[in-house]
Coordinates of C-alpha atoms in Angstrom, one line a residue:
M29 CA -10.7 9.5 -25.9
R30 CA -11.0 8.3 -29.5
S31 CA -13.8 9.5 -31.7
V32 CA -16.2 7.0 -33.3
P33 CA -14.4 7.1 -36.8
S34 CA -11.1 6.7 -35.1
A35 CA -12.3 3.8 -33.0
L36 CA -13.7 2.1 -36.1
R37 CA -10.4 2.5 -37.9
L38 CA -8.6 1.0 -34.9
T39 CA -11.0 -1.9 -34.8
A40 CA -10.5 -2.6 -38.5
L41 CA -6.7 -2.4 -37.9
I42 CA -6.9 -4.9 -35.1
L43 CA -8.9 -7.3 -37.2
L44 CA -6.4 -7.1 -40.0
A45 CA -3.4 -7.6 -37.7
G46 CA -5.2 -10.5 -36.0
L47 CA -5.8 -12.2 -39.3
L48 CA -2.1 -11.9 -40.1
A49 CA -1.0 -13.0 -36.6
S50 CA -3.6 -15.8 -36.2
P51 CA -1.3 -18.7 -37.3
V52 CA 1.3 -17.8 -34.7
L53 CA -1.3 -17.3 -32.0
A54 CA -2.9 -20.6 -32.9
V55 CA 0.3 -22.5 -32.5
L56 CA 0.7 -21.0 -29.0
A57 CA -2.9 -21.8 -28.2
S58 CA -2.4 -25.5 -29.1
W59 CA -0.9 -26.0 -25.6
L60 CA -4.3 -25.1 -24.0
P61 CA -6.6 -28.0 -23.3
W62 CA -9.2 -26.8 -25.7
G63 CA -6.5 -26.0 -28.3
A64 CA -5.1 -29.5 -28.2
G65 CA -8.5 -30.9 -28.8
D66 CA -8.0 -33.7 -26.2
A67 CA -6.1 -34.6 -23.1
L68 CA -3.1 -36.1 -24.9
A69 CA -0.9 -32.9 -25.2
W70 CA 1.4 -33.7 -22.3
P71 CA 1.6 -37.5 -22.9
I72 CA 2.5 -36.9 -26.5
L73 CA 5.2 -34.4 -25.5
R74 CA 6.6 -37.0 -23.0
E75 CA 6.6 -39.6 -25.7
M76 CA 8.4 -37.3 -28.2
A77 CA 10.9 -36.4 -25.4
A78 CA 11.7 -40.1 -25.0
T79 CA 12.0 -40.9 -28.7
V80 CA 12.5 -38.3 -31.5
L81 CA 12.8 -35.0 -29.7
P82 CA 16.5 -35.4 -28.5
G83 CA 17.5 -36.2 -32.0
Y84 CA 15.7 -33.1 -33.4
V85 CA 17.3 -30.9 -30.7
L86 CA 20.9 -32.3 -31.1
T87 CA 20.8 -32.2 -34.9
T88 CA 19.3 -28.7 -35.1
L89 CA 21.7 -27.4 -32.5
E90 CA 24.7 -28.9 -34.2
L91 CA 23.6 -27.6 -37.6
S92 CA 23.0 -24.1 -36.1
L93 CA 26.3 -23.9 -34.3
L94 CA 28.4 -24.9 -37.3
V95 CA 26.6 -22.5 -39.6
A96 CA 26.9 -19.8 -36.9
L97 CA 30.6 -20.3 -36.9
G98 CA 31.1 -20.5 -40.7
A99 CA 28.8 -17.8 -42.0
P100 CA 30.2 -14.9 -39.9
L101 CA 33.8 -16.0 -40.7
V102 CA 33.1 -15.8 -44.4
G103 CA 30.8 -12.7 -44.3
T104 CA 33.1 -10.7 -42.0
A105 CA 36.3 -11.6 -43.9
T106 CA 34.8 -10.6 -47.3
A107 CA 33.3 -7.4 -45.9
A108 CA 36.6 -6.4 -44.3
A109 CA 38.5 -7.2 -47.5
V110 CA 36.4 -5.1 -49.8
T111 CA 36.0 -2.2 -47.3
L112 CA 39.4 -1.8 -45.6
F113 CA 41.7 -2.8 -48.5
D114 CA 42.3 -2.0 -52.1
F115 CA 43.2 -4.6 -54.7
P116 CA 42.5 -5.5 -58.3
G117 CA 38.8 -6.4 -58.8
R118 CA 37.6 -5.0 -55.5
R119 CA 34.8 -2.9 -57.1
S120 CA 33.5 -5.9 -59.0
L121 CA 33.7 -8.2 -56.0
E122 CA 31.7 -5.8 -53.9
W123 CA 28.5 -6.7 -55.8
L124 CA 29.5 -10.2 -56.9
L125 CA 29.6 -11.2 -53.3
L126 CA 25.8 -10.6 -53.2
L127 CA 25.0 -13.1 -55.9
P128 CA 24.5 -16.1 -53.5
L129 CA 21.4 -14.3 -52.2
A130 CA 19.8 -15.2 -55.6
M131 CA 20.3 -18.9 -55.0
P132 CA 17.7 -20.6 -52.8
A133 CA 19.6 -23.0 -50.5
Y134 CA 17.7 -26.0 -51.7
V135 CA 18.7 -25.2 -55.3
T136 CA 22.4 -25.1 -54.3
A137 CA 21.9 -28.5 -52.5
Y138 CA 20.4 -30.0 -55.7
A139 CA 23.3 -28.7 -57.8
Y140 CA 26.1 -30.0 -55.6
T141 CA 24.4 -33.3 -55.2
D142 CA 24.0 -33.8 -58.9
F143 CA 27.7 -33.1 -59.5
L144 CA 29.4 -34.6 -56.5
Q145 CA 27.4 -37.7 -55.7
F146 CA 28.8 -41.2 -56.4
S147 CA 27.2 -41.4 -59.8
G148 CA 27.9 -37.7 -60.6
P149 CA 30.3 -36.6 -63.3
L150 CA 33.2 -35.7 -61.0
Q151 CA 33.5 -39.1 -59.3
V152 CA 32.8 -41.0 -62.5
G153 CA 35.4 -39.0 -64.4
L154 CA 38.0 -39.5 -61.6
R155 CA 37.3 -43.3 -61.5
E156 CA 37.7 -43.5 -65.3
A157 CA 40.8 -41.4 -65.5
F158 CA 42.7 -43.0 -62.7
G159 CA 41.2 -46.5 -62.7
L160 CA 39.9 -46.1 -59.1
E161 CA 37.0 -47.8 -57.5
G162 CA 34.5 -47.0 -54.8
R163 CA 33.5 -43.6 -53.4
L164 CA 36.1 -41.0 -53.8
L165 CA 34.4 -38.1 -52.0
P166 CA 32.4 -37.8 -48.7
E167 CA 28.7 -38.1 -49.0
V168 CA 27.1 -34.8 -50.1
R169 CA 23.8 -35.5 -48.5
S170 CA 24.9 -35.2 -44.9
L171 CA 25.1 -32.8 -42.0
G172 CA 28.4 -31.5 -43.2
G173 CA 27.1 -31.0 -46.7
A174 CA 24.1 -29.0 -45.3
V175 CA 26.4 -26.9 -43.3
G176 CA 28.5 -26.0 -46.4
V177 CA 25.3 -25.2 -48.4
F178 CA 24.0 -22.9 -45.7
I179 CA 27.3 -21.1 -45.1
F180 CA 27.8 -20.2 -48.8
S181 CA 24.1 -19.5 -49.4
L182 CA 23.5 -17.3 -46.3
Y183 CA 26.8 -15.5 -45.6
P184 CA 25.7 -12.4 -47.6
Y185 CA 23.4 -11.5 -44.6
V186 CA 26.6 -11.0 -42.5
Y187 CA 28.5 -9.5 -45.4
L188 CA 25.9 -6.8 -46.0
L189 CA 25.6 -5.6 -42.4
A190 CA 29.4 -5.9 -41.7
R191 CA 30.2 -4.0 -44.8
T192 CA 27.9 -1.2 -43.9
A193 CA 29.3 -1.0 -40.4
L194 CA 32.9 -1.1 -41.5
G195 CA 32.3 1.4 -44.3
E196 CA 30.5 3.9 -42.1
R197 CA 32.3 3.7 -38.8
A198 CA 35.7 2.0 -39.1
A199 CA 37.5 3.7 -41.9
H200 CA 38.4 7.0 -40.2
L201 CA 39.3 5.3 -36.9
M202 CA 41.5 2.9 -38.8
E203 CA 43.3 5.9 -40.3
A204 CA 43.6 7.5 -36.8
A205 CA 45.1 4.3 -35.4
R206 CA 47.6 4.2 -38.3
L207 CA 48.7 7.7 -37.6
L208 CA 49.3 6.7 -34.0
G209 CA 51.6 3.9 -35.2
A210 CA 49.5 0.8 -34.8
P211 CA 50.4 -1.9 -37.3
L212 CA 47.7 -3.3 -39.7
P213 CA 46.9 -6.5 -37.8
R214 CA 46.4 -4.6 -34.6
R215 CA 44.2 -2.0 -36.3
I216 CA 42.0 -4.7 -37.6
R217 CA 41.9 -6.6 -34.3
T218 CA 41.3 -3.6 -31.9
V219 CA 39.4 -1.1 -34.1
A220 CA 37.6 -2.7 -37.1
L221 CA 36.3 -5.9 -35.6
P222 CA 34.9 -4.5 -32.4
L223 CA 33.0 -1.9 -34.4
A224 CA 31.6 -4.5 -36.7
R225 CA 30.6 -6.9 -33.9
P226 CA 27.0 -5.7 -33.5
A227 CA 26.5 -5.9 -37.2
V228 CA 27.9 -9.4 -37.4
A229 CA 25.7 -10.5 -34.5
A230 CA 22.6 -9.2 -36.3
G231 CA 23.7 -11.0 -39.4
V232 CA 24.3 -14.3 -37.6
A233 CA 20.8 -14.0 -36.1
L234 CA 19.3 -13.6 -39.6
V235 CA 21.4 -16.6 -40.9
L236 CA 20.2 -18.8 -38.0
M237 CA 16.6 -17.8 -38.6
E238 CA 16.9 -18.8 -42.2
T239 CA 18.6 -22.1 -41.2
L240 CA 15.9 -23.0 -38.7
A241 CA 13.2 -22.2 -41.3
D242 CA 14.7 -24.3 -44.0
F243 CA 12.8 -27.4 -45.1
G244 CA 14.2 -28.1 -48.6
V245 CA 17.9 -28.8 -47.7
A246 CA 17.1 -30.7 -44.5
S247 CA 14.5 -32.9 -46.1
Y248 CA 16.5 -33.6 -49.2
F249 CA 19.6 -34.4 -47.3
G250 CA 17.7 -36.6 -44.8
I251 CA 18.6 -34.4 -41.8
Q252 CA 16.2 -34.7 -38.8
T253 CA 15.7 -31.1 -37.8
F254 CA 12.7 -29.4 -36.1
T255 CA 11.3 -28.4 -39.4
T256 CA 11.4 -31.8 -41.0
G257 CA 10.0 -33.2 -37.7
I258 CA 7.0 -30.9 -37.9
Y259 CA 6.1 -32.1 -41.4
K260 CA 6.7 -35.7 -40.4
A261 CA 4.4 -35.4 -37.3
W262 CA 1.6 -33.7 -39.3
L263 CA 1.7 -35.5 -42.7
S264 CA 3.2 -38.9 -41.9
M265 CA 2.0 -39.5 -38.3
D266 CA -1.2 -37.5 -38.8
N267 CA -0.7 -36.0 -35.3
R268 CA -1.5 -32.3 -35.2
T269 CA -0.8 -32.0 -31.5
A270 CA 2.8 -33.3 -31.9
A271 CA 3.3 -31.0 -34.9
A272 CA 2.0 -28.0 -33.0
Q273 CA 4.2 -28.7 -30.0
L274 CA 7.3 -29.0 -32.1
A275 CA 6.3 -25.8 -34.0
T276 CA 6.0 -24.0 -30.6
M277 CA 9.5 -25.0 -29.6
L278 CA 10.9 -23.8 -32.9
L279 CA 8.9 -20.6 -32.7
L280 CA 10.3 -19.9 -29.2
V281 CA 13.9 -20.3 -30.6
V282 CA 13.1 -18.0 -33.5
L283 CA 11.7 -15.4 -31.1
V284 CA 14.9 -15.5 -29.1
L285 CA 16.9 -15.0 -32.2
L286 CA 14.7 -12.2 -33.3
Q287 CA 15.2 -10.5 -29.9
L288 CA 19.0 -10.9 -30.2
E289 CA 18.8 -9.4 -33.7
H290 CA 16.9 -6.4 -32.5
R291 CA 19.4 -5.8 -29.7
A292 CA 22.3 -6.0 -32.1
Q293 CA 20.6 -3.6 -34.4
K294 CA 20.2 -1.1 -31.6
R295 CA 23.9 -1.5 -30.7
M296 CA 24.7 -0.8 -34.4
R297 CA 22.5 2.4 -34.2
F298 CA 24.5 3.8 -31.2
A299 CA 27.9 2.6 -32.2
P300 CA 30.6 5.3 -32.6
G301 CA 30.0 7.2 -35.8
G302 CA 31.9 10.2 -36.9
T303 CA 31.8 9.8 -40.7
G304 CA 32.3 13.4 -41.3
H305 CA 33.8 14.6 -44.6
A306 CA 37.1 15.5 -43.1
G307 CA 37.6 12.1 -41.6
S308 CA 36.3 10.1 -44.5
A309 CA 38.5 12.1 -46.9
E310 CA 41.6 10.9 -45.2
A311 CA 40.4 7.3 -44.6
Q312 CA 41.5 5.5 -47.8
P313 CA 41.6 1.7 -48.1
V314 CA 45.0 0.1 -47.5
V315 CA 46.6 -0.8 -50.9
L316 CA 47.7 -4.4 -50.8
H317 CA 50.7 -5.8 -52.7
G318 CA 52.2 -9.2 -53.4
L319 CA 50.9 -12.2 -51.5
R320 CA 48.4 -10.1 -49.5
R321 CA 46.8 -8.9 -52.7
W322 CA 46.3 -12.5 -53.9
L323 CA 45.1 -13.6 -50.5
A324 CA 42.4 -10.9 -50.4
W325 CA 41.3 -11.7 -54.0
A326 CA 41.0 -15.4 -53.1
V327 CA 39.1 -14.7 -49.9
C328 CA 36.5 -12.7 -51.9
S329 CA 36.4 -14.9 -55.0
L330 CA 35.9 -18.3 -53.3
P331 CA 32.5 -17.6 -51.7
V332 CA 31.2 -16.3 -55.1
L333 CA 32.5 -19.4 -56.8
L334 CA 31.1 -21.9 -54.3
G335 CA 27.9 -20.0 -53.6
F336 CA 26.8 -19.0 -57.1
V337 CA 29.1 -19.8 -60.0
A338 CA 29.6 -23.5 -59.4
P339 CA 25.9 -24.3 -58.6
V340 CA 24.8 -22.5 -61.8
A341 CA 27.4 -24.3 -63.9
F342 CA 26.4 -27.6 -62.4
M343 CA 22.7 -26.9 -63.3
L344 CA 23.6 -25.7 -66.8
R345 CA 25.4 -29.0 -67.6
P346 CA 22.3 -31.2 -68.0
L347 CA 20.7 -28.4 -70.0
A348 CA 23.6 -28.4 -72.4
A349 CA 23.9 -32.1 -72.5
D350 CA 20.4 -33.1 -73.5
W351 CA 17.6 -30.6 -74.0
S352 CA 15.1 -33.3 -74.9
V353 CA 14.9 -34.8 -71.4
L354 CA 13.7 -31.4 -70.0
P355 CA 10.0 -30.9 -69.2
W356 CA 9.6 -27.9 -71.5
E357 CA 5.9 -28.6 -72.1
R358 CA 5.1 -28.3 -68.4
F359 CA 7.6 -25.5 -67.6
L360 CA 5.2 -22.7 -68.7
E361 CA 2.4 -24.2 -66.6
W362 CA 4.6 -24.3 -63.5
A363 CA 5.9 -20.8 -64.2
W364 CA 2.4 -19.5 -64.6
H365 CA 1.3 -20.9 -61.2
S366 CA 4.3 -19.3 -59.5
V367 CA 3.8 -15.9 -61.2
R368 CA 0.1 -15.9 -60.5
L369 CA 0.5 -16.7 -56.8
G370 CA 3.4 -14.2 -56.5
G371 CA 1.5 -11.4 -58.3
I372 CA -1.7 -11.9 -56.2
T373 CA 0.3 -12.0 -52.9
A374 CA 2.5 -9.0 -53.9
A375 CA -0.5 -6.9 -54.7
L376 CA -2.4 -7.8 -51.5
A377 CA 0.8 -7.4 -49.4
V378 CA 1.4 -3.9 -50.7
L379 CA -2.2 -2.9 -50.1
V380 CA -2.0 -4.2 -46.5
A381 CA 1.3 -2.5 -45.9
L382 CA 0.0 0.8 -47.2
A383 CA -3.0 0.6 -44.9
L384 CA -0.8 -0.3 -41.9
A385 CA 1.8 2.3 -42.6
F386 CA -0.8 5.0 -43.2
A387 CA -2.5 4.2 -39.9
V388 CA 0.8 4.7 -38.0
R389 CA 1.5 7.9 -39.9
R390 CA -2.0 9.2 -39.2
Q391 CA -2.2 8.1 -35.5
P392 CA 1.4 7.3 -34.2
D393 CA 0.4 6.3 -30.7
A394 CA 1.5 3.3 -28.8
V395 CA -1.7 1.3 -29.5
T396 CA -1.5 1.7 -33.2
R397 CA 2.2 0.9 -33.3
G398 CA 1.6 -2.2 -31.2
V399 CA -1.1 -3.4 -33.5
V400 CA 1.1 -2.9 -36.6
Q401 CA 4.0 -4.8 -34.9
L402 CA 1.5 -7.6 -34.2
A403 CA 0.7 -7.7 -38.0
G404 CA 4.4 -8.1 -38.8
L405 CA 4.9 -11.0 -36.3
G406 CA 5.1 -13.7 -39.0
Y407 CA 8.1 -12.4 -41.0
A408 CA 10.6 -14.4 -38.9
V409 CA 8.4 -17.4 -38.4
P410 CA 9.3 -20.5 -40.4
G411 CA 6.9 -21.6 -43.1
A412 CA 6.4 -24.9 -41.3
V413 CA 5.1 -23.1 -38.2
I414 CA 2.8 -21.0 -40.3
V415 CA 1.4 -24.0 -42.0
V416 CA 0.6 -25.7 -38.7
G417 CA -0.8 -22.5 -37.2
L418 CA -3.0 -22.0 -40.3
L419 CA -4.4 -25.5 -40.4
L420 CA -5.0 -25.9 -36.6
P421 CA -7.9 -23.3 -36.4
V422 CA -9.2 -24.6 -39.7
G423 CA -9.3 -28.1 -38.3
W424 CA -11.1 -26.8 -35.1
L425 CA -13.6 -24.9 -37.2
Q426 CA -14.2 -27.8 -39.6
A427 CA -14.8 -30.1 -36.6
A428 CA -17.2 -27.6 -35.0
V429 CA -19.2 -26.7 -38.1
P430 CA -18.5 -29.3 -40.8
Q431 CA -21.3 -28.0 -43.1
W432 CA -19.3 -24.9 -43.8
G433 CA -16.5 -26.7 -45.7
V434 CA -13.8 -24.5 -44.3
G435 CA -11.1 -27.1 -44.8
G436 CA -11.8 -27.5 -48.5
L437 CA -12.0 -23.7 -49.0
V438 CA -8.5 -23.3 -47.4
T439 CA -6.7 -26.3 -48.8
A440 CA -8.4 -26.8 -52.2
T441 CA -8.2 -23.1 -53.4
S442 CA -5.6 -20.4 -53.4
L443 CA -7.1 -18.8 -50.3
G444 CA -5.0 -20.8 -47.8
I445 CA -1.7 -20.4 -49.6
V446 CA -2.1 -16.7 -50.2
W447 CA -3.1 -16.3 -46.6
A448 CA 0.1 -18.1 -45.5
Y449 CA 2.2 -16.0 -47.9
L450 CA 0.7 -12.8 -46.4
V451 CA 1.5 -13.9 -42.9
R452 CA 5.0 -14.8 -43.9
F453 CA 5.9 -11.8 -46.2
C454 CA 3.6 -8.9 -45.4
A455 CA 6.2 -7.5 -43.0
V456 CA 8.7 -7.4 -45.9
A457 CA 6.4 -5.0 -47.8
L458 CA 5.6 -3.1 -44.6
Q459 CA 9.3 -2.4 -43.9
S460 CA 9.8 -1.1 -47.5
V461 CA 6.7 1.1 -47.3
Q462 CA 7.7 2.5 -43.9
S463 CA 11.1 3.3 -45.2
G464 CA 9.4 5.3 -47.9
Y465 CA 7.3 7.1 -45.3
A466 CA 10.4 8.0 -43.4
R467 CA 11.5 10.1 -46.3
I468 CA 8.3 12.1 -46.4
P469 CA 8.4 15.1 -44.0
P470 CA 5.4 15.4 -41.7
S471 CA 5.1 19.1 -42.7
L472 CA 3.7 17.9 -46.0
D473 CA 0.8 16.3 -44.1
D474 CA 0.1 19.5 -42.2
S475 CA 0.1 21.6 -45.4
A476 CA -2.2 19.1 -47.1
R477 CA -4.7 19.2 -44.1
M478 CA -4.6 23.1 -44.2
L479 CA -5.6 22.8 -47.9
G480 CA -8.5 20.5 -47.1
S481 CA -7.0 17.1 -47.9
S482 CA -7.3 14.3 -45.2
G483 CA -7.9 10.6 -45.0
A484 CA -8.0 8.9 -48.4
G485 CA -7.3 12.3 -50.2
L486 CA -4.1 12.7 -48.2
M487 CA -3.0 9.2 -49.3
A488 CA -4.0 9.6 -52.9
R489 CA -2.7 13.2 -53.5
V490 CA 0.3 13.5 -51.3
H491 CA 1.6 10.1 -50.1
W492 CA 1.1 7.8 -53.0
P493 CA 3.1 9.9 -55.6
L494 CA 6.0 9.9 -53.1
L495 CA 5.7 6.2 -52.2
Q496 CA 5.6 4.7 -55.7
R497 CA 9.2 3.6 -55.7
S498 CA 9.0 2.1 -52.2
T499 CA 5.8 0.2 -53.1
A500 CA 7.3 -1.1 -56.3
A501 CA 10.3 -2.4 -54.3
A502 CA 8.0 -3.9 -51.8
A503 CA 6.0 -5.7 -54.5
L504 CA 9.2 -7.0 -56.1
L505 CA 10.6 -8.3 -52.8
V506 CA 7.4 -10.1 -51.9
F507 CA 7.0 -11.5 -55.4
V508 CA 10.5 -13.0 -55.4
D509 CA 10.0 -14.4 -51.8
V510 CA 6.8 -16.1 -52.9
M511 CA 8.4 -17.6 -56.0
K512 CA 11.1 -19.2 -53.8
E513 CA 9.0 -20.3 -50.8
L514 CA 8.9 -24.1 -50.5
P515 CA 7.5 -25.4 -47.1
A516 CA 4.1 -23.6 -47.1
T517 CA 3.6 -24.0 -50.8
M518 CA 4.1 -27.8 -50.6
V519 CA 1.3 -28.3 -48.1
L520 CA -1.2 -25.5 -49.0
R521 CA -1.0 -25.2 -52.8
P522 CA -4.3 -26.0 -54.7
F523 CA -4.6 -29.3 -56.6
N524 CA -2.8 -29.3 -59.9
S525 CA -1.1 -26.0 -59.1
D526 CA 2.6 -27.0 -58.7
T527 CA 5.0 -24.1 -58.6
L528 CA 8.6 -23.9 -59.8
A529 CA 9.9 -24.4 -56.2
V530 CA 7.7 -27.4 -55.5
V531 CA 8.5 -29.1 -58.8
A532 CA 12.2 -28.5 -58.4
Y533 CA 12.0 -30.2 -55.0
Q534 CA 9.9 -33.1 -56.2
L535 CA 12.1 -33.8 -59.2
A536 CA 15.3 -33.7 -57.1
R537 CA 13.7 -36.0 -54.5
D538 CA 12.9 -38.5 -57.2
E539 CA 16.6 -38.3 -58.3
R540 CA 15.6 -36.6 -61.6
L541 CA 18.2 -33.9 -60.9
G542 CA 18.7 -33.1 -64.6
E543 CA 15.1 -32.3 -65.0
A544 CA 15.1 -30.2 -61.8
A545 CA 17.7 -27.9 -63.3
L546 CA 15.2 -26.0 -65.4
P547 CA 12.8 -24.8 -62.7
S548 CA 15.8 -24.3 -60.4
L549 CA 17.6 -22.0 -62.8
A550 CA 14.3 -20.1 -63.3
L551 CA 14.2 -19.4 -59.6
V552 CA 17.8 -18.2 -59.7
V553 CA 17.0 -15.8 -62.6
V554 CA 14.1 -14.4 -60.7
G555 CA 16.2 -14.0 -57.6
L556 CA 18.8 -12.0 -59.4
V557 CA 16.5 -9.1 -60.0
P558 CA 16.4 -7.8 -56.3
V559 CA 20.1 -8.7 -55.9
M560 CA 20.9 -6.4 -58.9
L561 CA 18.7 -3.6 -57.5
L562 CA 20.4 -4.0 -54.1
S563 CA 23.8 -3.8 -55.7
R564 CA 22.9 -0.6 -57.5
T565 CA 21.6 0.9 -54.3
L566 CA 24.8 0.1 -52.4
R567 CA 27.0 1.5 -55.2
A568 CA 24.9 4.7 -55.3
R569 CA 25.3 5.2 -51.5
H570 CA 29.0 4.5 -51.8

């Protein structure tokens, strides 16, 4: 039986976790009669099923399938190339392949549209050079264009996991197969790829979650996915019931993907290991010569070119052409709003993560762990679902007690947007802090208690000095994620508080792609910071 202080701590923990999980729970509660607010829930669903829902399902399914085929192909091929083979430039390409992580997918979409559209410099130059007329390239803003953008923006998720799996598990077994006389294609097909399969599956699940959560690319390209349908139902049709039901369907799909990702991670954990020093000393990458060397170099260089170098070059072109058209006077204001929201959210997320992780450390029972997992429920939930889940209970409360002005408090101040950010990204900070706790031996806690330190003293004197690097990494990751977040920011940002992500989207939507280059490049520069830190970490482990 818990003591009174322990029960109070658990109650506070449950309240905190409930606050973070409330948007997801509110979306699920919208199916209840009292949640829908009227008796129209099922009729509205039937109407959507007869009109727009089949289009949302088919488009989302087609987009997901094509991305699920392309991203693992690129990610696995590049991971195998830099892990199993040796060729000129391999060390540099190992970290260069991470650069597309710094590019938000919607920024890549803007860059390619500006350069490849009918009035873009490429088609205009070709028509002038060869005297041609009409469209020379397929329409960029299409389903095929979105598939390409997602593949070359998100393949690093597969690349990272597959590279880790191949580097830790496959090298020595590949060497053993070589000594047994197996040719190189057979070693790759029967040894390396089966060992990397769980990692690839986990990476594909992450890619699909990012694809389903996207709003910027789908909206800008005019693709009718679940995410764009949610915003259309809420903002254009003013129908919160339809938006909530679409959000529920998307949430269920994401939960299935999340479960698949967890299962794949468990399979990775128990995959054959054996990375002992003797085996790894003999397992050297296969040195490539001739055509194979050039092929490996091309396989690794092309994703970097298409996913990072080309989009950055396309955005730099309008900056170099005419600096006067760029909104320099407003840029600092947009950057300040982004930095302010990112800093506030990062600080709060770190505090919440420290409280949750410390609670598990202090009382690692099933109840506490379950409550902490509930708090991290929102990390895989798309921003569109969080927005609907946040505004639903606010609408219910506003209707019940209008004199409180809850709606204005949430939508006209920073409270609502910071709340949404915490729901979305608190789990990112929690994962980083828990990884820091994993490196602190429990014996230190026992020694501190014997010396009279417990509770807040234990955290301040023992844990905090050892968690500073983990908390700094957590704050950085949350800050960058907030800077790039688009769907929740568009709906919940306070008046006259446009961020870099929102401005870039609005300028691109208004066909002012040259002006959109400045805030877009700022987001890329911010995104490069965690990518560089990740690259240094991987090289240190290597």
